[in-house]
PDB file of C-alpha atoms in Angstrom:
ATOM      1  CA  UNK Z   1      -0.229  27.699  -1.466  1.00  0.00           C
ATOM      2  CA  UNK Z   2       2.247  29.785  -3.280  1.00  0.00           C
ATOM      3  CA  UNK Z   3      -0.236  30.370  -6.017  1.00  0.00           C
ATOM      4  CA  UNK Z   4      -3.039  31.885  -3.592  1.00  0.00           C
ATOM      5  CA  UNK Z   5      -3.201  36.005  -2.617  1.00  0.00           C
ATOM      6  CA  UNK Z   6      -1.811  37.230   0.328  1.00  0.00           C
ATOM      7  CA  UNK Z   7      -4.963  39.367   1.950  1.00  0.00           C
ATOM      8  CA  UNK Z   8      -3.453  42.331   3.748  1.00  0.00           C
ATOM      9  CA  UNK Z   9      -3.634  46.212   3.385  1.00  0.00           C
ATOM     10  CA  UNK Z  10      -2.431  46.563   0.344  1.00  0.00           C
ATOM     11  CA  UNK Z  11      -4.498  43.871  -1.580  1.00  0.00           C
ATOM     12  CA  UNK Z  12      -7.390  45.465  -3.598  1.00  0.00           C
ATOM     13  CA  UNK Z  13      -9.547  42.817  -2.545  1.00  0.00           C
ATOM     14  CA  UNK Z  14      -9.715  43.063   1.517  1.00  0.00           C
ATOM     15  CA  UNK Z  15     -11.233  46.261   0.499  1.00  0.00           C
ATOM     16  CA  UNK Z  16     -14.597  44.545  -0.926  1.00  0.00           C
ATOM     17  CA  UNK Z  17     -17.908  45.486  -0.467  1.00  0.00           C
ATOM     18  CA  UNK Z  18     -16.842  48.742   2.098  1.00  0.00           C
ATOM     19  CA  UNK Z  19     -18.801  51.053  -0.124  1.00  0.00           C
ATOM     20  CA  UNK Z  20     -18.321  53.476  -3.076  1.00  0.00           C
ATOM     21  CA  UNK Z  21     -14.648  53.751  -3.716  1.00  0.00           C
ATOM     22  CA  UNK Z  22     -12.380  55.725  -6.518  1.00  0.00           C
ATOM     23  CA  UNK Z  23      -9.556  53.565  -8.017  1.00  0.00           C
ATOM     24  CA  UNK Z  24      -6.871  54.588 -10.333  1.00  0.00           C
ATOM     25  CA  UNK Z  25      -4.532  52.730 -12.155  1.00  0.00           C
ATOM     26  CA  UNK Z  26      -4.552  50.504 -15.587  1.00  0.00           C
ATOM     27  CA  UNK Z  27      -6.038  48.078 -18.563  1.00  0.00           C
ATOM     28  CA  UNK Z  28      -3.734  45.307 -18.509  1.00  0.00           C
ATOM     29  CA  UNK Z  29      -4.836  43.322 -21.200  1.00  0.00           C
ATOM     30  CA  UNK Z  30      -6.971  43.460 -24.453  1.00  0.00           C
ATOM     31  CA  UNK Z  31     -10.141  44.321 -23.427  1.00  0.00           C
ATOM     32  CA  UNK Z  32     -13.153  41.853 -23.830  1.00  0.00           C
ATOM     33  CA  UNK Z  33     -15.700  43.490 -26.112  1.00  0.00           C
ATOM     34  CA  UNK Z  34     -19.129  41.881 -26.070  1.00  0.00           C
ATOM     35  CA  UNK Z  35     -22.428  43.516 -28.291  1.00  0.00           C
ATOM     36  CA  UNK Z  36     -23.857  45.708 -25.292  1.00  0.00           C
ATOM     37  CA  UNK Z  37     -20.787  46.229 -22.805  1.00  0.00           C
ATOM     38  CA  UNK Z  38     -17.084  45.982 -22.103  1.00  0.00           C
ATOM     39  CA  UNK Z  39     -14.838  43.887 -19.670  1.00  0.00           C
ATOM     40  CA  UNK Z  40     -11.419  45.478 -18.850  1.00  0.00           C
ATOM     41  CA  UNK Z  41      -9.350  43.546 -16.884  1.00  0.00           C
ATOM     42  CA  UNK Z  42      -7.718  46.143 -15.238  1.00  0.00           C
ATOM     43  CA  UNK Z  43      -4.829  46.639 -12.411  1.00  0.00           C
ATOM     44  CA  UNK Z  44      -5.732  48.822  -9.427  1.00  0.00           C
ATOM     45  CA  UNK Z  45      -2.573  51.095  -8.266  1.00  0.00           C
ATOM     46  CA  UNK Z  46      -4.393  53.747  -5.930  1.00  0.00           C
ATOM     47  CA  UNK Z  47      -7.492  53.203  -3.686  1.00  0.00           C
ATOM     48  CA  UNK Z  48      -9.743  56.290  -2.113  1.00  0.00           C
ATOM     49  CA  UNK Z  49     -12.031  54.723   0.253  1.00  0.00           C
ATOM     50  CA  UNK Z  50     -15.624  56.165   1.353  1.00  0.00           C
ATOM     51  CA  UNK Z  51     -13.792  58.194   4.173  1.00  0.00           C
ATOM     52  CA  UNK Z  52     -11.573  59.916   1.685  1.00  0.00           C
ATOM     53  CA  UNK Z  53      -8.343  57.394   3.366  1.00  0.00           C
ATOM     54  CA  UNK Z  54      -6.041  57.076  -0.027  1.00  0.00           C
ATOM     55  CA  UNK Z  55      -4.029  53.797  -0.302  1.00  0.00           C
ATOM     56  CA  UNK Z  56      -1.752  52.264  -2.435  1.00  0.00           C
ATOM     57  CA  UNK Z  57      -2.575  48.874  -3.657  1.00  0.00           C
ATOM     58  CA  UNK Z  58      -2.144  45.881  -5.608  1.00  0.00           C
ATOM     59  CA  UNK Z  59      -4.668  43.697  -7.349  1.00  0.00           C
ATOM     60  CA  UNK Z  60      -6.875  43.305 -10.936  1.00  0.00           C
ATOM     61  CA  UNK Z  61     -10.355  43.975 -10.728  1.00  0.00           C
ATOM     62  CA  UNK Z  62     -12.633  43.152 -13.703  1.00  0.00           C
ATOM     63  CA  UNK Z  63     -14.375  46.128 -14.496  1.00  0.00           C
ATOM     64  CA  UNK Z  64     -17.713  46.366 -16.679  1.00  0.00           C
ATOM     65  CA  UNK Z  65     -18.450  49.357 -18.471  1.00  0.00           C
ATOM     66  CA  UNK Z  66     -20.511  50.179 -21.559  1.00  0.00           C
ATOM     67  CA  UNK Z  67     -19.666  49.111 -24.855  1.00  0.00           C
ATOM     68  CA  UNK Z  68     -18.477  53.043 -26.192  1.00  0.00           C
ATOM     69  CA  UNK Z  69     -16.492  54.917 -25.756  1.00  0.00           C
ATOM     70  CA  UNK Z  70     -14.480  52.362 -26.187  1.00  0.00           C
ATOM     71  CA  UNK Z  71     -11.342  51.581 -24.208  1.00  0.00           C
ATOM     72  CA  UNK Z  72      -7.884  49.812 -25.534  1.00  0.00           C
ATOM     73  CA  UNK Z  73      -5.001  47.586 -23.397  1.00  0.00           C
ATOM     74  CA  UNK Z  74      -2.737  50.695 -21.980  1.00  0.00           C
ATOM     75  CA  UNK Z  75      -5.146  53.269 -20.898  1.00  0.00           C
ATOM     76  CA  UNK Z  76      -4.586  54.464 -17.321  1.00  0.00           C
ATOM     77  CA  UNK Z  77      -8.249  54.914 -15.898  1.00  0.00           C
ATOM     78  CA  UNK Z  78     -10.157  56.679 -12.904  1.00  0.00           C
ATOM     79  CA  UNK Z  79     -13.258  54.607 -11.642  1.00  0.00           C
ATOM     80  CA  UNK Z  80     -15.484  55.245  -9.573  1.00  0.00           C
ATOM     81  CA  UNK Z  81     -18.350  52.860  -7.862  1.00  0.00           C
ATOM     82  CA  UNK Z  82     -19.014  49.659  -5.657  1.00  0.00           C
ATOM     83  CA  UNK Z  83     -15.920  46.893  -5.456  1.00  0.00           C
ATOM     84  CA  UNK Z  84     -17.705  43.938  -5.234  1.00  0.00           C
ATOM     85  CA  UNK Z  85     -17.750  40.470  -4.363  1.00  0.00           C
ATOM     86  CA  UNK Z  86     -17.847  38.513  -7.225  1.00  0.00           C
ATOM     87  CA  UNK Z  87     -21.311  36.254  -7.483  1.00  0.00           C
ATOM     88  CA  UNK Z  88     -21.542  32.740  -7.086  1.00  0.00           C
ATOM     89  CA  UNK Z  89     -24.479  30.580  -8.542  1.00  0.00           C
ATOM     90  CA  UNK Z  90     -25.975  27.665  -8.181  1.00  0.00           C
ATOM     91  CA  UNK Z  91     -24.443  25.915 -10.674  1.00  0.00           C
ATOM     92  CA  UNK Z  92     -21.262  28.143 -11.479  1.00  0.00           C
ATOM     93  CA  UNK Z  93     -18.924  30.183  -9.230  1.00  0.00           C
ATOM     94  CA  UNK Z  94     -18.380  33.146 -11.423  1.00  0.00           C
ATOM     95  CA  UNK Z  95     -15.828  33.949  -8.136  1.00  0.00           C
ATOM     96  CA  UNK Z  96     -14.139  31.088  -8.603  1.00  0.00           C
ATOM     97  CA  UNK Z  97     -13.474  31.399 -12.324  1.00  0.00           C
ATOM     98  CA  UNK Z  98     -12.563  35.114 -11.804  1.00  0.00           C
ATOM     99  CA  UNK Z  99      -9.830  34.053  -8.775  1.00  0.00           C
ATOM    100  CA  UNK Z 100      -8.061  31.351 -11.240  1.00  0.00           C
ATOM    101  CA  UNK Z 101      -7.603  34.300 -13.491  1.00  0.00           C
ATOM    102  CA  UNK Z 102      -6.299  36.389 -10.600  1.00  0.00           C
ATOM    103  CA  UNK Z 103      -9.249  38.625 -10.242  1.00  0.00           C
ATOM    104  CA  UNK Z 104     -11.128  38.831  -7.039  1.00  0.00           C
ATOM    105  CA  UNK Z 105     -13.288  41.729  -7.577  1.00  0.00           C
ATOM    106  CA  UNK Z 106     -15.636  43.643 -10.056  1.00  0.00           C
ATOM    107  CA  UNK Z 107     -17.618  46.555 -10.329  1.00  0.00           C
ATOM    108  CA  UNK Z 108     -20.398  47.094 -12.774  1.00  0.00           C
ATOM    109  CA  UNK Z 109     -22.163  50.672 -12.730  1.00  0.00           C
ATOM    110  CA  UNK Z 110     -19.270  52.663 -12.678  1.00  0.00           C
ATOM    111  CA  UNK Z 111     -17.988  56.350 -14.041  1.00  0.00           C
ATOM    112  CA  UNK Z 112     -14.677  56.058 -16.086  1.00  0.00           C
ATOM    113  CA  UNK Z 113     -12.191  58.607 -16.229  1.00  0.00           C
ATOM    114  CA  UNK Z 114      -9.838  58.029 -19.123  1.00  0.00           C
ATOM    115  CA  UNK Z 115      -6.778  59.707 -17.428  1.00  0.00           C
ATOM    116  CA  UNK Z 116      -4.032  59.026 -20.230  1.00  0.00           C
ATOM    117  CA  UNK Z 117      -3.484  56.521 -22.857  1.00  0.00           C
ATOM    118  CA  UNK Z 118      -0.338  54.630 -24.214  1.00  0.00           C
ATOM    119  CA  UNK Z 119       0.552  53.060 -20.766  1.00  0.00           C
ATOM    120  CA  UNK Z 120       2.012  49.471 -20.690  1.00  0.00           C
ATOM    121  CA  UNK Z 121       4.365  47.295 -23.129  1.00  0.00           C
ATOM    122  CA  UNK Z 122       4.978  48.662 -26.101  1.00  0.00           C
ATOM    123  CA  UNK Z 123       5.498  45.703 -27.840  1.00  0.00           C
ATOM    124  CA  UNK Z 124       2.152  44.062 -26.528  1.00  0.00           C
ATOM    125  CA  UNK Z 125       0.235  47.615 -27.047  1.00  0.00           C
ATOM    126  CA  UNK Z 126       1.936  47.072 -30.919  1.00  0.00           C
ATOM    127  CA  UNK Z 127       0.822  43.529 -31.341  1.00  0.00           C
ATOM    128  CA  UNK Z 128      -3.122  44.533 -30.238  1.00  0.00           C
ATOM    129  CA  UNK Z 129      -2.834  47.146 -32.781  1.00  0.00           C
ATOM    130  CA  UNK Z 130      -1.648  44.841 -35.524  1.00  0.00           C
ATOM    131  CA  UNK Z 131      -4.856  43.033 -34.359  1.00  0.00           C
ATOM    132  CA  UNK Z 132      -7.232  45.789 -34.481  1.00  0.00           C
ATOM    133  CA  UNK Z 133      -6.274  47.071 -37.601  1.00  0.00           C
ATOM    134  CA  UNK Z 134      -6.286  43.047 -38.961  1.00  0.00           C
ATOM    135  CA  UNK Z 135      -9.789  42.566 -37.956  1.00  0.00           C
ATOM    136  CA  UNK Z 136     -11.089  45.682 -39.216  1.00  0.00           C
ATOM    137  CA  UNK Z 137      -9.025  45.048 -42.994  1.00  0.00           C
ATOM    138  CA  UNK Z 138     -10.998  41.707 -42.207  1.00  0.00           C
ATOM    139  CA  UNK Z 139     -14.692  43.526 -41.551  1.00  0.00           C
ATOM    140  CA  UNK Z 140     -14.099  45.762 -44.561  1.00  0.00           C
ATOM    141  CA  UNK Z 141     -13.186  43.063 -47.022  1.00  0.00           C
ATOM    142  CA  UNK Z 142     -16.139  40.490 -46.562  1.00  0.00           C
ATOM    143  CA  UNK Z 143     -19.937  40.873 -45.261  1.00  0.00           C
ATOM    144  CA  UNK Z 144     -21.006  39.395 -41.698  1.00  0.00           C
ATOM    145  CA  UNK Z 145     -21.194  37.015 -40.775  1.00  0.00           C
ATOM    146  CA  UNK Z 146     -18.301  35.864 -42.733  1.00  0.00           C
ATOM    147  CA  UNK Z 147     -16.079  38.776 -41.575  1.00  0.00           C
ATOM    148  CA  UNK Z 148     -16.934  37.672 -37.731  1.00  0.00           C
ATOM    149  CA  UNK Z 149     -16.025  33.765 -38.741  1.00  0.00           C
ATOM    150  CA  UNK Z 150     -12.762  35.100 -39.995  1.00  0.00           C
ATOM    151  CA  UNK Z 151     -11.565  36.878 -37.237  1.00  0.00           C
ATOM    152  CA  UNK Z 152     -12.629  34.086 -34.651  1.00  0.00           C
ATOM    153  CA  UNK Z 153     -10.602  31.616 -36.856  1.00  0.00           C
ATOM    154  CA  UNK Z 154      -7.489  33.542 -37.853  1.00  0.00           C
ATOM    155  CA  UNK Z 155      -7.190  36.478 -34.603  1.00  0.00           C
ATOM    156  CA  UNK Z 156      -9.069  34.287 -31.937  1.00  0.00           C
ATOM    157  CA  UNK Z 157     -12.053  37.278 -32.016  1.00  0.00           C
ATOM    158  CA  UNK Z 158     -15.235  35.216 -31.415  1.00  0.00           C
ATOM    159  CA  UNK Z 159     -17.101  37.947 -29.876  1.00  0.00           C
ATOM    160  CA  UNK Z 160     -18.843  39.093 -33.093  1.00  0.00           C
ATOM    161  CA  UNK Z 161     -20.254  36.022 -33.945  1.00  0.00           C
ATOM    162  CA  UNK Z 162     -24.034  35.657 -34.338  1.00  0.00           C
ATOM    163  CA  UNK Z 163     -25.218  33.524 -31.238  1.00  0.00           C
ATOM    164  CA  UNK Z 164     -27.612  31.479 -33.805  1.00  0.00           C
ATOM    165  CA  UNK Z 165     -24.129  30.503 -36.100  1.00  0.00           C
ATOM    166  CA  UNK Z 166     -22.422  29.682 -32.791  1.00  0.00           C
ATOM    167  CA  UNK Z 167     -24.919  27.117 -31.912  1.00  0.00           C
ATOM    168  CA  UNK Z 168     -25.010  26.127 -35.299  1.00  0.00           C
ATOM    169  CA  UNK Z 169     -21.209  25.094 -34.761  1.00  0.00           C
ATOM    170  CA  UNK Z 170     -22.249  23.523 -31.151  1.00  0.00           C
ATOM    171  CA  UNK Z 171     -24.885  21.768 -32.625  1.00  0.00           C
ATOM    172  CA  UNK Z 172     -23.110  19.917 -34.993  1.00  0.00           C
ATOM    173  CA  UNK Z 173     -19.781  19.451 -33.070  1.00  0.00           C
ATOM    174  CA  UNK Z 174     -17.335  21.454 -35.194  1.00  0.00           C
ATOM    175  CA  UNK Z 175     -16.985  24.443 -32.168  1.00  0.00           C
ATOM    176  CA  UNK Z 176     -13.291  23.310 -32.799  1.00  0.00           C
ATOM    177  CA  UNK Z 177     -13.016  25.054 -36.267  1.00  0.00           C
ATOM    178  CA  UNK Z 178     -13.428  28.312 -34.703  1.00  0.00           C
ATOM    179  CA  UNK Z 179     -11.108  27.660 -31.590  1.00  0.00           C
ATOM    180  CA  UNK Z 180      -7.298  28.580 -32.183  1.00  0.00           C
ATOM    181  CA  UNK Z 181      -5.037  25.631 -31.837  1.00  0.00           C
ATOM    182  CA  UNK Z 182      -2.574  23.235 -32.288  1.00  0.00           C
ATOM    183  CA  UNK Z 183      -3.900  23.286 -36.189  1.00  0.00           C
ATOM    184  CA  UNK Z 184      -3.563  26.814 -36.538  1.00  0.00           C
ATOM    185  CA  UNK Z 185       0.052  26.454 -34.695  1.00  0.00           C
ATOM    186  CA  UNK Z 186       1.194  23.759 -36.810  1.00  0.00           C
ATOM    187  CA  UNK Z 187       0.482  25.926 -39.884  1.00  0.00           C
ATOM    188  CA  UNK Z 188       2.224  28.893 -38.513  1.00  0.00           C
ATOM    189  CA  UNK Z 189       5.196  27.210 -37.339  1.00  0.00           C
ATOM    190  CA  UNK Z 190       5.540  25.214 -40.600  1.00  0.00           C
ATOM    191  CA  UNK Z 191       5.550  28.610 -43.071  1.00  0.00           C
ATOM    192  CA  UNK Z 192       8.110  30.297 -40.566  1.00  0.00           C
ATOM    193  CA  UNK Z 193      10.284  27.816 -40.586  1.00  0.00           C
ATOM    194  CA  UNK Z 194      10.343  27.276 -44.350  1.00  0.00           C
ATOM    195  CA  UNK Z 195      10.219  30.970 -45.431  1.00  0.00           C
ATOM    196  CA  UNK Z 196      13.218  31.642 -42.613  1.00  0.00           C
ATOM    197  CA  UNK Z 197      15.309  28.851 -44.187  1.00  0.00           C
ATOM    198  CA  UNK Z 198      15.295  30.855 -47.225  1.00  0.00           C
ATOM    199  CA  UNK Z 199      15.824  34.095 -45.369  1.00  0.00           C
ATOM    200  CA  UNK Z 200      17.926  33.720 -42.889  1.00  0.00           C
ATOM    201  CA  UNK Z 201      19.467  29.863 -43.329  1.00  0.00           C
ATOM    202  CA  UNK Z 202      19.225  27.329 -41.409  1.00  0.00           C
ATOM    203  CA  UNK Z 203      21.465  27.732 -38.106  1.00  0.00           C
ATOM    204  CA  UNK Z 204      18.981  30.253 -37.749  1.00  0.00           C
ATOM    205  CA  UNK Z 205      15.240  29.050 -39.094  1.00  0.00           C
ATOM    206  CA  UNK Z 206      14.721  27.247 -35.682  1.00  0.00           C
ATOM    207  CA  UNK Z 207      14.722  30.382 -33.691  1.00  0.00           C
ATOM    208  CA  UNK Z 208      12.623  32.718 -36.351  1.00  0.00           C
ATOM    209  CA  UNK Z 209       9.915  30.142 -36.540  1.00  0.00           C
ATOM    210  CA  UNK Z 210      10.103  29.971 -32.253  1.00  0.00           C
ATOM    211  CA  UNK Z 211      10.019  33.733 -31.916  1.00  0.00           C
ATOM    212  CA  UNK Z 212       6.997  33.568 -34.740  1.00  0.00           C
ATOM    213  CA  UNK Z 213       5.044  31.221 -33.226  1.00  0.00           C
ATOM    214  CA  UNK Z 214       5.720  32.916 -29.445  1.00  0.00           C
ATOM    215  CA  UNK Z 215       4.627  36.459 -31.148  1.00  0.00           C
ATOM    216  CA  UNK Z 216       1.398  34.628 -33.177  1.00  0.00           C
ATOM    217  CA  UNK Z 217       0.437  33.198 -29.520  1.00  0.00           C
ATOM    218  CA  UNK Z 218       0.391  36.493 -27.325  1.00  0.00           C
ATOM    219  CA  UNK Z 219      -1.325  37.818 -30.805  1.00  0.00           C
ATOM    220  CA  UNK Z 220      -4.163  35.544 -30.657  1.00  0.00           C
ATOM    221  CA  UNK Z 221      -4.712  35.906 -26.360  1.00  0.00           C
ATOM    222  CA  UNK Z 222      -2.816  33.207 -25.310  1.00  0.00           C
ATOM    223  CA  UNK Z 223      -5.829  31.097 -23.835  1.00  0.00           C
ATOM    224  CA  UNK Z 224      -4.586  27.957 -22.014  1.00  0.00           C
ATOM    225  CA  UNK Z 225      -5.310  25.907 -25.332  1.00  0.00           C
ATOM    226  CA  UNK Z 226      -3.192  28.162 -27.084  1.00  0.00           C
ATOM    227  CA  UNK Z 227      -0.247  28.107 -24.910  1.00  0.00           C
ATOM    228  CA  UNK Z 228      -0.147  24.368 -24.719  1.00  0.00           C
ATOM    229  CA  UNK Z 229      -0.267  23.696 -28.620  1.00  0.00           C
ATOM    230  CA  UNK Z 230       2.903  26.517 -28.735  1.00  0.00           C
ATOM    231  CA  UNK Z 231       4.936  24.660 -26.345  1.00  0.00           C
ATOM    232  CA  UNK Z 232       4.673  21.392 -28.419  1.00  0.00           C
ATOM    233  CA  UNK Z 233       5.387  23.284 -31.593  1.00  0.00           C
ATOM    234  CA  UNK Z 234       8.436  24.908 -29.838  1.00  0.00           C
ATOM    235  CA  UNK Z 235       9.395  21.678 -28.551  1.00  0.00           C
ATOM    236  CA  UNK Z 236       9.007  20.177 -32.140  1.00  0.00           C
ATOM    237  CA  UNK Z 237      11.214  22.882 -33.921  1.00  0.00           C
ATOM    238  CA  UNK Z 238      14.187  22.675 -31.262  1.00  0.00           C
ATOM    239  CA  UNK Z 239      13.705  18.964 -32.101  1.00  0.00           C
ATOM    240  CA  UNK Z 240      14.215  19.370 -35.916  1.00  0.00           C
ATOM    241  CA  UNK Z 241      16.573  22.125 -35.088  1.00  0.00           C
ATOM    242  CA  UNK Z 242      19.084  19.175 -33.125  1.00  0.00           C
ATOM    243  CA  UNK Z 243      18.671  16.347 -35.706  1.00  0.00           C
ATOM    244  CA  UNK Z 244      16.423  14.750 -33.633  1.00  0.00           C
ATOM    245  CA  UNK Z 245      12.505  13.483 -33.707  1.00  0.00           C
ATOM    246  CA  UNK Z 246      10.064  14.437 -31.342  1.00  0.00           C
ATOM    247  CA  UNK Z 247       8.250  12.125 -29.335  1.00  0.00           C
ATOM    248  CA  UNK Z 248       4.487  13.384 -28.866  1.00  0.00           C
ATOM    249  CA  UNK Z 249       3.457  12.023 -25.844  1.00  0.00           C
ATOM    250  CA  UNK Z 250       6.214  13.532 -23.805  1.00  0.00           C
ATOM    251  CA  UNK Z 251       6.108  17.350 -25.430  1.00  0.00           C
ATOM    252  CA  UNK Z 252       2.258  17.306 -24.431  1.00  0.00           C
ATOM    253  CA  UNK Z 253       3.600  15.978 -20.892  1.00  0.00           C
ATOM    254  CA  UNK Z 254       5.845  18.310 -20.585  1.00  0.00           C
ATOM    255  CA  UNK Z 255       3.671  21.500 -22.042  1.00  0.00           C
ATOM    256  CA  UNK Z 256       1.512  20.315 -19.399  1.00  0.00           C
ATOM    257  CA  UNK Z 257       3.531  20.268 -16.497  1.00  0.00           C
ATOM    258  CA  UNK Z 258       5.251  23.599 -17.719  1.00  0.00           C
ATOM    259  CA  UNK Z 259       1.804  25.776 -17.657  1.00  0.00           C
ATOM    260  CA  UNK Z 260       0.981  24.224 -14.306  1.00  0.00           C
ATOM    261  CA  UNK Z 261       4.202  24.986 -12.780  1.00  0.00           C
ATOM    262  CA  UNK Z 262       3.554  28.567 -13.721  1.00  0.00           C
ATOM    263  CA  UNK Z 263      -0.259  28.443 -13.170  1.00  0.00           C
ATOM    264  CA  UNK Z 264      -1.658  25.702 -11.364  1.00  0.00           C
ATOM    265  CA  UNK Z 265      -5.067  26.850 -11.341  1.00  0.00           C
ATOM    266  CA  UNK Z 266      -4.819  26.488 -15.331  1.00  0.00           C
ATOM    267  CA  UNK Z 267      -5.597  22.732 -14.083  1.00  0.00           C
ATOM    268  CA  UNK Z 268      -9.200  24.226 -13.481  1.00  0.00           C
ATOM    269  CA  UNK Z 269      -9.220  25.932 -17.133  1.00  0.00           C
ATOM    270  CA  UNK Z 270     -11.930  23.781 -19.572  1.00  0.00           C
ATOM    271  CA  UNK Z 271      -9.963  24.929 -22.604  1.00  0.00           C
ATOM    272  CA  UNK Z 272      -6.728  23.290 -21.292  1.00  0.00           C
ATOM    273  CA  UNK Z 273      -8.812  20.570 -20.174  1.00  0.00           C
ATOM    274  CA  UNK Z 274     -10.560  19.697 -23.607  1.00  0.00           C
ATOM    275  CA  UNK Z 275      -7.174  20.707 -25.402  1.00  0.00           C
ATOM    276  CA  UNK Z 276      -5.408  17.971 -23.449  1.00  0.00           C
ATOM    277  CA  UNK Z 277      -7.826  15.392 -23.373  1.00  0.00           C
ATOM    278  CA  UNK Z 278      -8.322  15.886 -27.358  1.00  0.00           C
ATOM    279  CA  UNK Z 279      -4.731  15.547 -28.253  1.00  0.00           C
ATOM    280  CA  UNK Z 280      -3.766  13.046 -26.150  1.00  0.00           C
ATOM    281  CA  UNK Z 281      -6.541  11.242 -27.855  1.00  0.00           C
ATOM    282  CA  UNK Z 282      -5.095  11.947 -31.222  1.00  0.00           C
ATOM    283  CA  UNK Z 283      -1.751  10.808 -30.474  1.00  0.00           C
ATOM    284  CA  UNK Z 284      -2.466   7.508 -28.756  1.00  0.00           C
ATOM    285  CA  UNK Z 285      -5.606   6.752 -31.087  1.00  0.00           C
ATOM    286  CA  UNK Z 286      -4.756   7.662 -34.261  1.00  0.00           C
ATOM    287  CA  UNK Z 287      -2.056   5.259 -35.600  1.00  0.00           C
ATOM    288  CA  UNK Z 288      -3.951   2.432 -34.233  1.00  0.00           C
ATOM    289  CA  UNK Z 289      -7.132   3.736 -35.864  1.00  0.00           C
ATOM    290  CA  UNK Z 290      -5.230   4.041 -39.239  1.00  0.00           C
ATOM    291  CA  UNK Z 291      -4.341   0.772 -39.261  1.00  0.00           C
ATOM    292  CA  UNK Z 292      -7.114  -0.657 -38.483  1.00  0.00           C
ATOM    293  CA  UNK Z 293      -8.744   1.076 -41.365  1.00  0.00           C
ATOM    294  CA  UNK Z 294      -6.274   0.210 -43.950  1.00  0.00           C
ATOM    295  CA  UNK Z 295      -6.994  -3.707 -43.344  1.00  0.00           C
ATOM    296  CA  UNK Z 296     -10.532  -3.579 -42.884  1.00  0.00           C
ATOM    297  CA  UNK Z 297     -10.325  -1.416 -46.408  1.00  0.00           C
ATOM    298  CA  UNK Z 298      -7.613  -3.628 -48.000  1.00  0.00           C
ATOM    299  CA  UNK Z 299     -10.061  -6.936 -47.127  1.00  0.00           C
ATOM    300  CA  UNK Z 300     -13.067  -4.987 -48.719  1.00  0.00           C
ATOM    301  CA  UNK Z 301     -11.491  -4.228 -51.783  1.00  0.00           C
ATOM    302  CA  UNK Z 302      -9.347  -7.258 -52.359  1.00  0.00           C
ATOM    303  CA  UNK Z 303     -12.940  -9.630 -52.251  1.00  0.00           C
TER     304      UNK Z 303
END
């Protein structure tokens, strides 16, 4: 119950579907760029309804607007147009996927006002810059759609991707190459904590390669399967870092319980789903598959 909105006078969304309305307020993370149009997930502050009323709210709204001019995590924006309901079909709530995100309203058709940039974090706002200027070094460098592949592998950018080479991928079941995770974590974490041990020494190469791995996660967007691979590879370095070995099945456990405790609708998420399901596979599977291959190999090749 804790986890669901309060609807009262100040919540954007009580104010659904009243008309055409004029919000103010920011872009509160990277926005989504697809090939014809933009979604900013963006934080209502100020409200003018049809009347003229002005309130002061709270809420994110996902906001669709055309792909340029484009629009960057920060700037503080006027809209104008219909808050709506979100839709649901018949076999997808597009509401429901929107509310475990904590969005309960969009608006498509809209005028944008770019009111001032530079708003929000710094540090976030200088992390999405790193990225930007990463994936267009990236673009420059090789031809599409190698340049796109790149970016979805290494920055988590899969927008860019032909749709044909994506259901190449599909087709043949490696979708997983593209995806960040625990692969691409392991790898970070591994080079941080080496390098830093030669940096910084090693009462200290722990916390580097945790603060490295934290940094690459908000870097790439932080999707559920993301998060849940950097837990277990912060829970594996703090386990190296005491002298002591980590035990798989309980860092997954515990990454698990962790994100739900914060989120529980991240229960509902199909990356955190798959990303569970496949690595708890791997870690109860594997061994006994390795063995089992070793002696049906070893009886092959001693006949």
């Amino acid at each position: 119950m804790l986890a669901l909105p309060h609807l009262d006078e100040g919540f954007l969304a009580t104010y659904t579907d009243v008309g055409r309305v004029t919000l103010e307020g920011g872009v509160e993370v990277e926005p989504d760029e697809r090939e014809f149009y933009t979604n900013l997930r963006w934080r209502a502050e100020t409200l003018a309804l049809p009347d003229g009323q002005m309130l002061d709210v709270t809420g994110s709204v996902l906001v669709r607007v055309d792909r340029y001019p484009s629009y960057a995590y920060g700037d503080r924006l006027r809209v104008i147009g219909m808050l709506e309901t979100p839709p649901e079909f018949r076999d997808f709530s597009y509401r429901d996927y929107l509310a475990r995100q904590g969005v309960h309203s969009l608006m498509r058709d809209v005028r944008v006002v770019r009111v001032r940039s530079g708003e929000g974090a710094p540090v976030y706002g200088a992390l999405l810059g790193l990225k930007r200027r990463a994936q267009a070094t990236v673009t420059r460098i090789l031809p599409e759609p190698a340049s796109s592949l790149l970016t979805g592998i290494l920055l988590g950018v899969e927008a860019g991707i032909p749709n044909d080479l994506m259901e190449d991928f599909s087709g043949t079941g490696t979708t997983h190459i593209i995806a960040i995770s625990g692969f691409n974590i392991t790898i970070v974490a591994n080079i941080l904590a080496s390098l830093s041990r030669r940096l910084v020494g090693g009462r200290w190469a722990a916390w580097v390669a945790i603060g490295g791995v934290a940094t690459y996660t908000i870097f790439v967007g932080a999707s559920a399967a993301v998060v849940r691979a950097a837990i277990m590879g912060v829970l594996y370095l703090l386990a190296k870092h005491l002298g002591r070995e980590s035990f798989a099945p309980v860092s997954l456990g515990a990454a698990a319980i962790v994100m739900t405790a914060v989120n529980p609708f991240t229960l509902w998420d199909l990356g955190f789903q798959l990303s569970l399901a496949a690595t708890a596979g791997l870690i109860l599977h594997t061994e006994p598959l390795e063995r089992g291959a070793v002696r049906l190999l070893s009886r092959i090749t001693s006949e």
